[in-house]
Coordinates of C-alpha atoms and ligand atoms in Angstrom, one line a residue:
M197 CA 23.0 -99.1 -101.6
P198 CA 22.1 -102.7 -102.3
L199 CA 23.9 -105.4 -100.0
S200 CA 27.1 -107.2 -101.4
L201 CA 28.9 -110.1 -100.3
Y202 CA 32.2 -111.5 -100.6
D203 CA 31.5 -114.7 -102.2
T204 CA 34.4 -117.5 -101.5
M205 CA 33.5 -119.3 -104.9
A206 CA 33.7 -116.3 -107.0
R207 CA 36.4 -114.9 -105.1
E208 CA 35.3 -111.4 -105.2
K209 CA 32.4 -109.2 -103.8
R210 CA 29.3 -109.8 -105.4
P211 CA 25.7 -108.0 -105.4
F212 CA 23.6 -110.2 -103.0
V213 CA 20.5 -111.4 -104.9
P214 CA 18.4 -113.9 -103.4
V215 CA 16.7 -116.6 -105.3
D216 CA 13.4 -115.6 -103.8
P217 CA 13.5 -112.3 -101.9
Q218 CA 10.4 -113.7 -99.8
R219 CA 12.4 -116.6 -98.6
V220 CA 15.8 -115.9 -98.1
T221 CA 17.7 -118.9 -96.9
M222 CA 21.1 -119.1 -94.9
Y223 CA 22.9 -122.0 -93.2
V224 CA 25.9 -122.0 -91.1
C225 CA 27.9 -124.9 -89.7
G226 CA 27.4 -125.1 -86.1
P227 CA 29.1 -127.0 -83.0
T228 CA 30.2 -130.2 -82.3
V229 CA 28.4 -130.6 -78.7
Y230 CA 30.7 -132.2 -76.4
N231 CA 32.7 -129.6 -74.4
Y232 CA 32.0 -125.7 -73.6
A233 CA 32.3 -123.2 -76.9
H234 CA 35.5 -121.4 -77.2
I235 CA 35.6 -117.7 -78.1
G236 CA 36.8 -119.0 -81.7
N237 CA 33.8 -120.6 -82.1
A238 CA 31.6 -117.6 -81.1
R239 CA 33.0 -115.5 -84.0
P240 CA 31.0 -117.2 -86.7
V241 CA 28.0 -117.2 -84.4
V242 CA 27.9 -113.4 -83.8
V243 CA 29.1 -112.8 -87.4
F244 CA 26.2 -114.7 -89.0
D245 CA 24.0 -113.1 -86.4
V246 CA 24.7 -109.9 -87.7
L247 CA 24.1 -110.7 -91.2
F248 CA 20.5 -112.8 -90.2
R249 CA 19.6 -109.1 -88.4
L250 CA 20.8 -107.3 -91.6
L251 CA 19.0 -109.6 -93.9
R252 CA 15.8 -109.4 -91.6
H253 CA 15.8 -105.6 -91.9
T254 CA 15.9 -105.8 -95.6
Y255 CA 13.5 -108.6 -96.8
G256 CA 11.4 -108.6 -93.6
E257 CA 12.0 -111.0 -90.4
G258 CA 9.3 -113.8 -91.8
A259 CA 11.2 -113.8 -95.0
V260 CA 14.6 -114.7 -93.6
L261 CA 15.3 -118.5 -92.9
Y262 CA 18.6 -119.4 -91.0
A263 CA 19.7 -122.9 -90.2
A264 CA 22.7 -123.5 -87.6
N265 CA 23.3 -127.2 -87.4
V266 CA 24.6 -129.1 -84.4
T267 CA 26.7 -132.0 -85.2
D268 CA 25.6 -134.7 -82.5
V269 CA 27.8 -137.8 -83.8
D270 CA 31.0 -137.6 -83.5
D271 CA 34.4 -139.4 -82.1
K272 CA 34.9 -137.0 -79.3
I273 CA 31.1 -137.1 -78.2
N274 CA 31.7 -140.7 -77.8
A275 CA 34.6 -140.6 -75.9
K276 CA 33.1 -138.3 -73.7
A277 CA 30.1 -140.5 -73.2
L278 CA 32.4 -143.7 -72.7
A279 CA 34.2 -141.7 -70.1
E280 CA 31.0 -140.5 -68.0
G281 CA 29.4 -143.7 -68.5
V282 CA 26.2 -142.3 -70.2
P283 CA 24.3 -142.1 -73.3
I284 CA 25.8 -139.6 -76.1
D285 CA 22.4 -137.7 -75.9
V286 CA 23.2 -136.9 -72.1
I287 CA 26.1 -135.4 -73.3
T288 CA 24.9 -133.7 -76.4
D289 CA 21.7 -132.2 -74.5
R290 CA 24.0 -131.1 -71.9
Y291 CA 26.2 -129.0 -73.8
L292 CA 23.9 -128.1 -76.4
G293 CA 21.7 -126.2 -73.6
I294 CA 25.2 -124.4 -72.2
Y295 CA 25.7 -123.5 -75.9
N296 CA 22.6 -121.8 -76.6
R297 CA 22.7 -120.2 -73.2
D298 CA 26.5 -118.6 -74.0
M299 CA 25.4 -117.8 -77.6
A300 CA 22.1 -115.8 -76.2
T301 CA 24.6 -113.9 -73.6
L302 CA 26.5 -112.6 -76.8
G303 CA 23.2 -111.3 -78.3
A304 CA 22.8 -114.0 -80.9
L305 CA 19.2 -114.2 -81.9
P306 CA 18.2 -118.1 -82.0
P307 CA 18.3 -119.2 -85.4
T308 CA 15.1 -120.2 -87.3
F309 CA 16.0 -123.9 -87.3
Q310 CA 18.6 -125.8 -85.4
P311 CA 18.8 -129.2 -86.8
R312 CA 20.5 -132.3 -85.5
A313 CA 22.4 -134.7 -87.3
T314 CA 20.9 -137.8 -84.9
Q315 CA 17.3 -136.3 -86.2
T316 CA 18.2 -136.2 -89.9
M317 CA 19.2 -139.9 -89.9
D318 CA 16.7 -140.8 -92.6
A319 CA 17.3 -138.1 -94.9
I320 CA 21.1 -138.7 -94.5
I321 CA 20.7 -142.6 -95.7
A322 CA 18.2 -141.7 -98.3
M323 CA 20.9 -139.0 -99.9
I324 CA 23.7 -141.8 -99.6
G325 CA 21.4 -144.3 -101.6
V326 CA 20.7 -141.5 -104.4
L327 CA 24.4 -140.9 -104.6
I328 CA 25.2 -144.7 -104.9
D329 CA 22.1 -144.8 -107.9
K330 CA 23.9 -142.0 -109.6
G331 CA 27.3 -143.5 -109.7
A332 CA 28.9 -140.7 -107.4
A333 CA 29.3 -143.0 -104.7
Y334 CA 30.3 -146.8 -103.8
A335 CA 29.8 -149.3 -100.9
A336 CA 33.2 -151.1 -99.8
E337 CA 34.3 -152.7 -96.8
G338 CA 31.2 -151.8 -94.8
H339 CA 31.8 -148.1 -95.6
V340 CA 30.2 -146.0 -98.3
L341 CA 32.6 -143.5 -99.9
F342 CA 32.1 -140.4 -102.1
S343 CA 33.8 -141.0 -105.6
T344 CA 35.6 -137.8 -106.1
G345 CA 36.5 -138.8 -109.7
A346 CA 32.8 -138.9 -111.0
Y347 CA 32.4 -134.9 -110.1
P348 CA 34.4 -133.1 -112.4
D349 CA 34.3 -130.0 -110.8
Y350 CA 35.3 -131.4 -107.5
G351 CA 38.0 -128.7 -106.0
Q352 CA 36.1 -125.7 -107.5
L353 CA 35.3 -123.9 -104.1
S354 CA 38.7 -124.3 -102.5
G355 CA 40.6 -123.9 -105.7
R356 CA 42.3 -127.2 -105.5
S357 CA 43.0 -130.0 -107.9
L358 CA 42.6 -133.5 -106.9
E359 CA 46.4 -133.8 -107.8
D360 CA 47.2 -131.2 -105.1
M361 CA 45.1 -132.7 -102.5
I362 CA 46.5 -136.2 -102.9
A363 CA 50.1 -134.7 -102.9
G364 CA 49.7 -132.5 -100.3
A365 CA 48.4 -135.5 -98.1
R366 CA 45.2 -133.9 -97.0
V367 CA 43.3 -137.0 -97.4
D368 CA 43.3 -140.3 -95.7
V369 CA 44.8 -143.3 -97.7
A370 CA 42.7 -146.4 -96.9
P371 CA 42.5 -149.6 -98.6
Y372 CA 38.9 -149.6 -99.6
K373 CA 39.2 -146.3 -101.6
R374 CA 38.9 -146.3 -105.4
N375 CA 41.0 -142.7 -105.0
P376 CA 42.6 -141.4 -102.4
A377 CA 40.6 -138.2 -102.3
D378 CA 37.3 -140.3 -101.7
F379 CA 35.8 -139.7 -98.5
V380 CA 33.4 -141.5 -96.1
L381 CA 29.4 -141.0 -96.4
W382 CA 28.8 -143.9 -94.2
K383 CA 31.3 -146.1 -92.0
P384 CA 30.8 -149.1 -89.5
S385 CA 30.9 -148.0 -85.5
K386 CA 33.0 -149.7 -83.3
P387 CA 31.4 -152.1 -80.7
G388 CA 29.6 -150.0 -78.0
E389 CA 29.6 -146.9 -80.0
P390 CA 26.2 -145.3 -81.2
M391 CA 25.1 -146.9 -84.7
W392 CA 21.9 -146.8 -86.8
D393 CA 20.6 -149.4 -89.4
S394 CA 21.3 -148.8 -93.1
P395 CA 21.1 -150.9 -96.4
W396 CA 25.3 -151.2 -95.9
G397 CA 25.1 -152.3 -92.4
Q398 CA 25.0 -150.7 -89.0
G399 CA 27.1 -147.5 -88.6
R400 CA 26.8 -143.7 -88.8
P401 CA 27.3 -141.2 -91.6
G402 CA 30.7 -139.2 -92.1
W403 CA 30.6 -135.5 -90.9
H404 CA 30.0 -133.8 -94.7
I405 CA 26.9 -135.6 -95.5
E406 CA 25.1 -134.7 -92.2
C407 CA 25.3 -131.0 -93.6
S408 CA 24.1 -131.4 -97.0
A409 CA 21.0 -133.7 -95.7
M410 CA 20.3 -131.0 -93.2
I411 CA 20.3 -128.2 -95.6
E412 CA 18.1 -130.4 -97.8
Q413 CA 15.7 -131.1 -95.2
T414 CA 15.2 -128.0 -93.4
L415 CA 15.8 -125.3 -96.1
G416 CA 15.8 -126.9 -99.7
L417 CA 18.2 -126.2 -102.4
P418 CA 19.7 -124.0 -103.4
I419 CA 20.3 -122.2 -100.7
D420 CA 21.2 -118.3 -100.8
I421 CA 23.9 -118.2 -98.3
H422 CA 26.3 -121.0 -96.6
G423 CA 28.7 -119.9 -94.0
G424 CA 31.3 -121.4 -91.5
G425 CA 34.9 -120.7 -90.5
N426 CA 37.4 -120.6 -93.1
D427 CA 38.9 -123.7 -92.0
L428 CA 35.8 -125.5 -93.0
I429 CA 36.6 -124.5 -96.8
F430 CA 38.5 -127.7 -97.5
P431 CA 37.4 -130.6 -97.1
H432 CA 34.0 -129.5 -95.4
H433 CA 32.4 -127.4 -97.8
E434 CA 34.1 -128.6 -100.8
N435 CA 32.7 -132.3 -100.0
E436 CA 29.3 -130.8 -98.9
L437 CA 29.1 -129.1 -102.2
A438 CA 30.2 -132.2 -104.3
Q439 CA 27.6 -134.5 -102.7
G440 CA 24.6 -131.8 -102.7
V441 CA 25.1 -131.1 -106.6
C442 CA 25.3 -134.9 -107.1
A443 CA 22.4 -135.8 -105.6
A444 CA 20.1 -133.1 -106.5
H445 CA 21.3 -132.7 -110.1
G446 CA 23.8 -135.8 -111.0
C447 CA 27.7 -135.1 -111.5
E448 CA 27.9 -133.0 -114.8
A449 CA 29.7 -130.1 -114.5
G450 CA 28.3 -126.5 -114.4
H451 CA 25.9 -127.1 -111.3
G452 CA 27.9 -125.1 -108.5
Q453 CA 25.8 -122.5 -108.2
D454 CA 22.7 -124.9 -107.3
Y455 CA 24.0 -126.0 -104.2
A456 CA 24.8 -122.5 -102.5
R457 CA 24.5 -119.0 -104.2
Y458 CA 27.1 -117.4 -102.0
W459 CA 29.6 -119.0 -100.0
M460 CA 30.9 -116.8 -96.9
H461 CA 34.1 -117.8 -94.4
N462 CA 34.9 -115.8 -91.3
G463 CA 38.5 -115.4 -90.7
F464 CA 40.1 -117.1 -87.4
L465 CA 40.5 -115.7 -84.2
N466 CA 44.0 -116.1 -82.9
F467 CA 45.4 -116.1 -79.2
G468 CA 49.2 -114.8 -79.4
A469 CA 50.7 -116.2 -82.5
E470 CA 48.8 -119.3 -82.6
K471 CA 45.3 -120.2 -83.2
M472 CA 42.9 -120.9 -80.5
S473 CA 42.3 -124.9 -80.3
K474 CA 41.6 -127.1 -77.6
S475 CA 44.4 -129.2 -78.7
L476 CA 47.0 -126.4 -78.1
G477 CA 45.1 -125.8 -74.6
N478 CA 45.1 -122.0 -75.1
V479 CA 41.3 -121.5 -75.1
V480 CA 39.3 -119.1 -73.5
L481 CA 35.7 -120.2 -72.9
V482 CA 32.8 -118.0 -73.5
H483 CA 30.9 -119.5 -70.6
D484 CA 33.8 -118.3 -68.2
L485 CA 34.2 -115.1 -70.0
V486 CA 30.5 -114.0 -69.7
K487 CA 30.8 -114.5 -65.9
Q488 CA 33.4 -111.3 -65.5
T489 CA 32.3 -109.4 -68.8
P490 CA 29.2 -108.3 -69.9
G491 CA 28.0 -110.5 -73.1
E492 CA 27.7 -107.3 -75.3
A493 CA 31.4 -106.4 -74.6
V494 CA 32.6 -109.9 -75.7
R495 CA 30.3 -109.2 -78.9
W496 CA 31.8 -105.8 -79.5
A497 CA 35.2 -107.5 -79.4
L498 CA 34.1 -110.3 -81.9
L499 CA 33.0 -107.4 -84.5
V500 CA 35.3 -104.7 -84.3
G501 CA 37.5 -106.1 -86.9
H502 CA 36.4 -107.2 -90.3
Y503 CA 34.9 -110.9 -90.2
R504 CA 37.0 -112.2 -93.3
A505 CA 40.3 -110.8 -91.6
P506 CA 42.4 -112.8 -88.7
Q507 CA 41.7 -111.4 -85.2
E508 CA 43.9 -111.5 -82.5
W509 CA 42.2 -112.1 -79.1
S510 CA 43.4 -110.2 -75.9
G511 CA 42.2 -108.9 -72.4
D512 CA 43.4 -105.5 -74.0
L513 CA 41.0 -106.0 -76.9
L514 CA 38.2 -106.8 -74.3
E515 CA 38.8 -103.8 -72.3
Q516 CA 38.7 -101.3 -75.1
S517 CA 35.6 -102.9 -76.1
R518 CA 33.9 -102.5 -73.0
K519 CA 35.2 -98.5 -72.9
S520 CA 33.7 -98.1 -76.3
L521 CA 30.6 -99.3 -74.9
D522 CA 30.8 -97.0 -71.8
R523 CA 31.1 -94.4 -74.3
L524 CA 28.2 -95.1 -76.2
Y525 CA 25.8 -95.8 -73.3
G526 CA 27.3 -92.9 -71.4
A527 CA 26.1 -90.4 -74.4
L528 CA 22.5 -92.5 -73.7
R529 CA 22.4 -91.8 -70.1
R530 CA 23.2 -88.3 -70.7
A531 CA 20.3 -88.0 -73.0
A532 CA 17.7 -90.2 -71.0
D533 CA 15.2 -87.5 -70.9
L534 CA 15.4 -86.9 -74.8
A535 CA 12.6 -88.5 -76.8
P536 CA 14.1 -90.4 -79.8
G537 CA 13.2 -89.3 -83.5
P538 CA 12.3 -92.5 -85.6
C539 CA 14.0 -95.5 -84.8
E540 CA 15.7 -96.1 -88.2
P541 CA 19.4 -96.9 -88.8
A542 CA 21.3 -94.1 -89.9
P543 CA 22.1 -94.3 -94.0
R544 CA 26.0 -94.2 -93.7
F545 CA 25.7 -97.1 -91.0
L546 CA 23.9 -99.3 -93.1
A547 CA 25.8 -98.6 -96.2
A548 CA 29.0 -99.8 -94.2
L549 CA 27.1 -102.9 -93.0
E550 CA 25.9 -103.5 -96.4
D551 CA 29.3 -103.4 -98.0
D552 CA 30.2 -106.9 -96.9
L553 CA 29.5 -106.6 -93.5
N554 CA 31.7 -103.8 -92.6
T555 CA 31.3 -103.9 -89.0
A556 CA 34.3 -101.7 -88.1
Q557 CA 33.0 -98.8 -90.1
A558 CA 29.4 -99.3 -88.8
M559 CA 30.8 -99.4 -85.2
A560 CA 32.8 -96.2 -86.0
E561 CA 29.2 -94.6 -87.4
L562 CA 27.8 -95.0 -83.7
F563 CA 30.5 -92.8 -82.2
V564 CA 29.6 -90.1 -84.8
L565 CA 25.8 -90.4 -83.7
A566 CA 26.6 -90.4 -80.3
S567 CA 28.6 -87.1 -80.9
V568 CA 25.5 -85.5 -82.3
L569 CA 23.5 -86.9 -79.5
E570 CA 26.0 -84.9 -77.3
T571 CA 26.9 -81.7 -78.8
G572 CA 24.0 -81.2 -81.8
D573 CA 21.1 -78.8 -81.5
E574 CA 17.6 -80.1 -80.6
A575 CA 16.6 -81.6 -83.9
A576 CA 19.6 -83.2 -84.4
R577 CA 19.8 -84.9 -81.0
V578 CA 16.5 -86.1 -81.4
K579 CA 17.3 -87.6 -84.6
A580 CA 20.6 -88.9 -83.6
K581 CA 19.1 -90.7 -80.6
G582 CA 16.7 -92.7 -82.8
E583 CA 19.3 -93.4 -85.3
L584 CA 21.8 -94.8 -82.5
L585 CA 19.0 -97.1 -81.1
A586 CA 18.2 -98.3 -84.1
S587 CA 21.6 -99.0 -85.6
G588 CA 22.9 -100.4 -82.4
A589 CA 19.6 -102.8 -82.6
L590 CA 20.7 -103.7 -85.9
L591 CA 24.3 -105.0 -84.5
G592 CA 22.8 -106.2 -81.3
F593 CA 24.2 -103.4 -79.1
L594 CA 22.9 -100.9 -76.9
Q595 CA 19.1 -102.3 -76.1
A596 CA 19.8 -102.3 -72.3
D597 CA 18.8 -99.3 -70.0
P598 CA 22.2 -97.2 -69.6
E599 CA 21.6 -97.3 -65.8
V600 CA 21.5 -101.5 -66.0
W601 CA 24.9 -101.1 -68.2
F602 CA 26.7 -98.9 -65.6
Q603 CA 25.2 -100.7 -62.6
G604 CA 24.5 -104.1 -63.0
D605 CA 21.5 -105.9 -62.1
A606 CA 22.0 -105.4 -58.5
D607 CA 19.3 -105.1 -55.8
P608 CA 18.3 -101.3 -55.0
Q609 CA 19.8 -101.9 -51.4
L610 CA 23.2 -103.4 -52.5
K611 CA 23.2 -100.8 -55.3
A612 CA 22.8 -97.9 -52.7
R613 CA 25.5 -99.5 -50.3
V614 CA 28.1 -100.1 -53.7
E615 CA 27.5 -96.2 -54.8
A616 CA 28.2 -95.1 -51.3
L617 CA 31.3 -96.9 -51.2
I618 CA 32.4 -95.6 -54.6
A619 CA 31.6 -92.3 -53.6
N620 CA 33.8 -92.4 -50.5
R621 CA 36.8 -94.1 -52.7
I622 CA 36.9 -91.2 -54.9
A623 CA 36.8 -88.7 -51.8
A624 CA 39.5 -90.9 -50.1
R625 CA 41.5 -90.8 -53.5
T626 CA 41.2 -87.1 -53.7
A627 CA 42.3 -86.7 -50.1
K628 CA 45.3 -89.0 -51.0
D629 CA 44.3 -91.3 -48.1
W630 CA 45.5 -94.6 -49.8
S631 CA 45.0 -96.8 -47.1
R632 CA 41.4 -95.8 -46.8
A633 CA 40.8 -96.2 -50.5
D634 CA 42.3 -99.7 -50.3
A635 CA 40.1 -100.7 -47.7
I636 CA 37.0 -99.6 -49.5
R637 CA 38.3 -101.6 -52.5
D638 CA 38.5 -104.8 -50.4
E639 CA 34.8 -104.0 -49.0
L640 CA 33.7 -103.7 -52.7
N641 CA 35.4 -107.1 -53.6
A642 CA 34.0 -108.8 -50.5
L643 CA 30.2 -107.8 -51.9
N644 CA 31.5 -109.1 -55.3
V645 CA 31.5 -106.1 -57.1
V646 CA 34.3 -105.2 -59.9
V647 CA 35.0 -101.3 -60.4
M648 CA 35.9 -100.2 -63.4
D649 CA 37.5 -96.9 -64.0
S650 CA 36.8 -95.1 -67.1
A651 CA 36.7 -91.7 -68.8
D652 CA 32.9 -91.7 -68.2
G653 CA 33.2 -92.2 -64.4
A654 CA 33.5 -95.4 -62.1
T655 CA 31.1 -97.9 -63.5
W656 CA 30.7 -101.2 -61.7
R657 CA 29.0 -104.6 -62.0
L658 CA 28.7 -107.9 -59.7
K659 CA 30.8 -110.6 -60.6
E660 CA 28.9 -113.5 -61.4
P661 CA 29.5 -116.7 -59.0
S662 CA 32.1 -119.0 -60.9
Ligands
AMP300 P1 33.9 -126.7 -84.4 O1 33.0 -127.1 -83.1 O2 35.5 -126.8 -84.4 O3 33.4 -127.5 -85.6 O4 33.8 -125.2 -84.9 C1 32.3 -124.8 -85.0 C2 32.6 -123.1 -85.9 O5 33.3 -122.4 -85.5 C3 32.9 -123.5 -87.2 O6 32.3 -122.8 -88.1 C4 34.3 -123.1 -87.2 O7 35.1 -122.7 -88.5 C5 34.4 -122.0 -86.2 N1 35.8 -121.9 -85.7 C6 36.4 -123.0 -84.8 N2 37.6 -122.5 -84.3 C7 37.8 -120.9 -84.8 C8 38.5 -120.0 -84.4 N3 39.5 -120.1 -83.6 N4 38.3 -118.7 -85.1 C9 37.3 -118.3 -85.8 N5 36.2 -119.5 -86.0 C10 36.4 -120.6 -85.6
ZN301 ZN1 28.7 -128.3 -92.2

């Protein structure tokens, strides 16, 4: 079955046809690096990592170019640098390093390119110059603004008219703007803030133009897929599209498809009734989470619902996710001696993913394969094991040794000691000797071990030092 993807611009699922199947391109808006990433920020990373893997499976590993950018010019970065008394690159290098390590623990492959705004400054300034030359932008009071009135298709992606945007006060009014919806391409820096030379004075770029310039510089136009969270549809992606089209083709209508062929947006991860956000103070940091929980279980939790639907984040979701992986790894552990058949994803699994990344259905298929592995005849089990491993790999799951999944990365002496304690604990519980069972639990705690009971028996992991 051919791949089909929901396109925000078309407002429907469309068969995916890349411009050039030998060079499939995808760009996803990445983090602003001034702090630890929260679990909501990880959702687009994991979702588009699945798409990256699926595209590589379909078109070949070398045929897919994936750029995930980093915003390293921003007011929040400046504020943090000022507070610590260091240059901004000390802040951005530190948090980019942490971000990349945290995303790797969630099984995200490194993107082909990770462009940074500060390293794209020449292309940004050149693009602003082109927009002015084409009459799509104007300089005023040290700023350069995009002229939304010059682009008749403005609002096409988000489905908003200019009047709606102004009436909804979604735009900043400023005296130097010809139209309230016009947005900043370049602005002066305040004293002490980082600044770059430009024909319009020393300053720094607006956020939207950074992405348009990074796309042109790393991938070239048109790209096949542009992704991000659905909070970015307006204004960020609407503005990127307007600039990108006007710079590359001029502002006349009808070039919407010449910037990005498919626009994809993940739904939000919510916490209780609220969206998770730093300003609401209800954030769960990936960095903290993976100290307590295997990254693979966090990844499972992020993929168990459909990527376009909102997802509720909870401890229960995480616990269920770990149990699901226990079940699959348990089946693989019991089949440790069986040589797997050809490592090809199962057809029904692949069909689910190809239907606009139906990960929920694809993950359900993993359980079907695990049941065959446990109960089928010899030939069926051999085939199921190969398919389970290959299907798991396509989603970034089940690649650990099952023994390592269940027992952590402990040294053999500690492992033997923990296992003896767990066996004694089970014996004490069976004998209803609760005080002895509790004493053993305390001893395990002191060894920094978390024991988790599940239908597949007790499993354990080392807590990482916080
Ligand atoms: P930011 O660092 O806020 O610019 O976000 C980086 C990426 O994470 C963007 O693609 C956002 O759309 C996405 N994002 C931020 N918060 C959430 C959330 N709570 N749920 C899902 N995606 C999010
Ligand atoms: Zn962007």
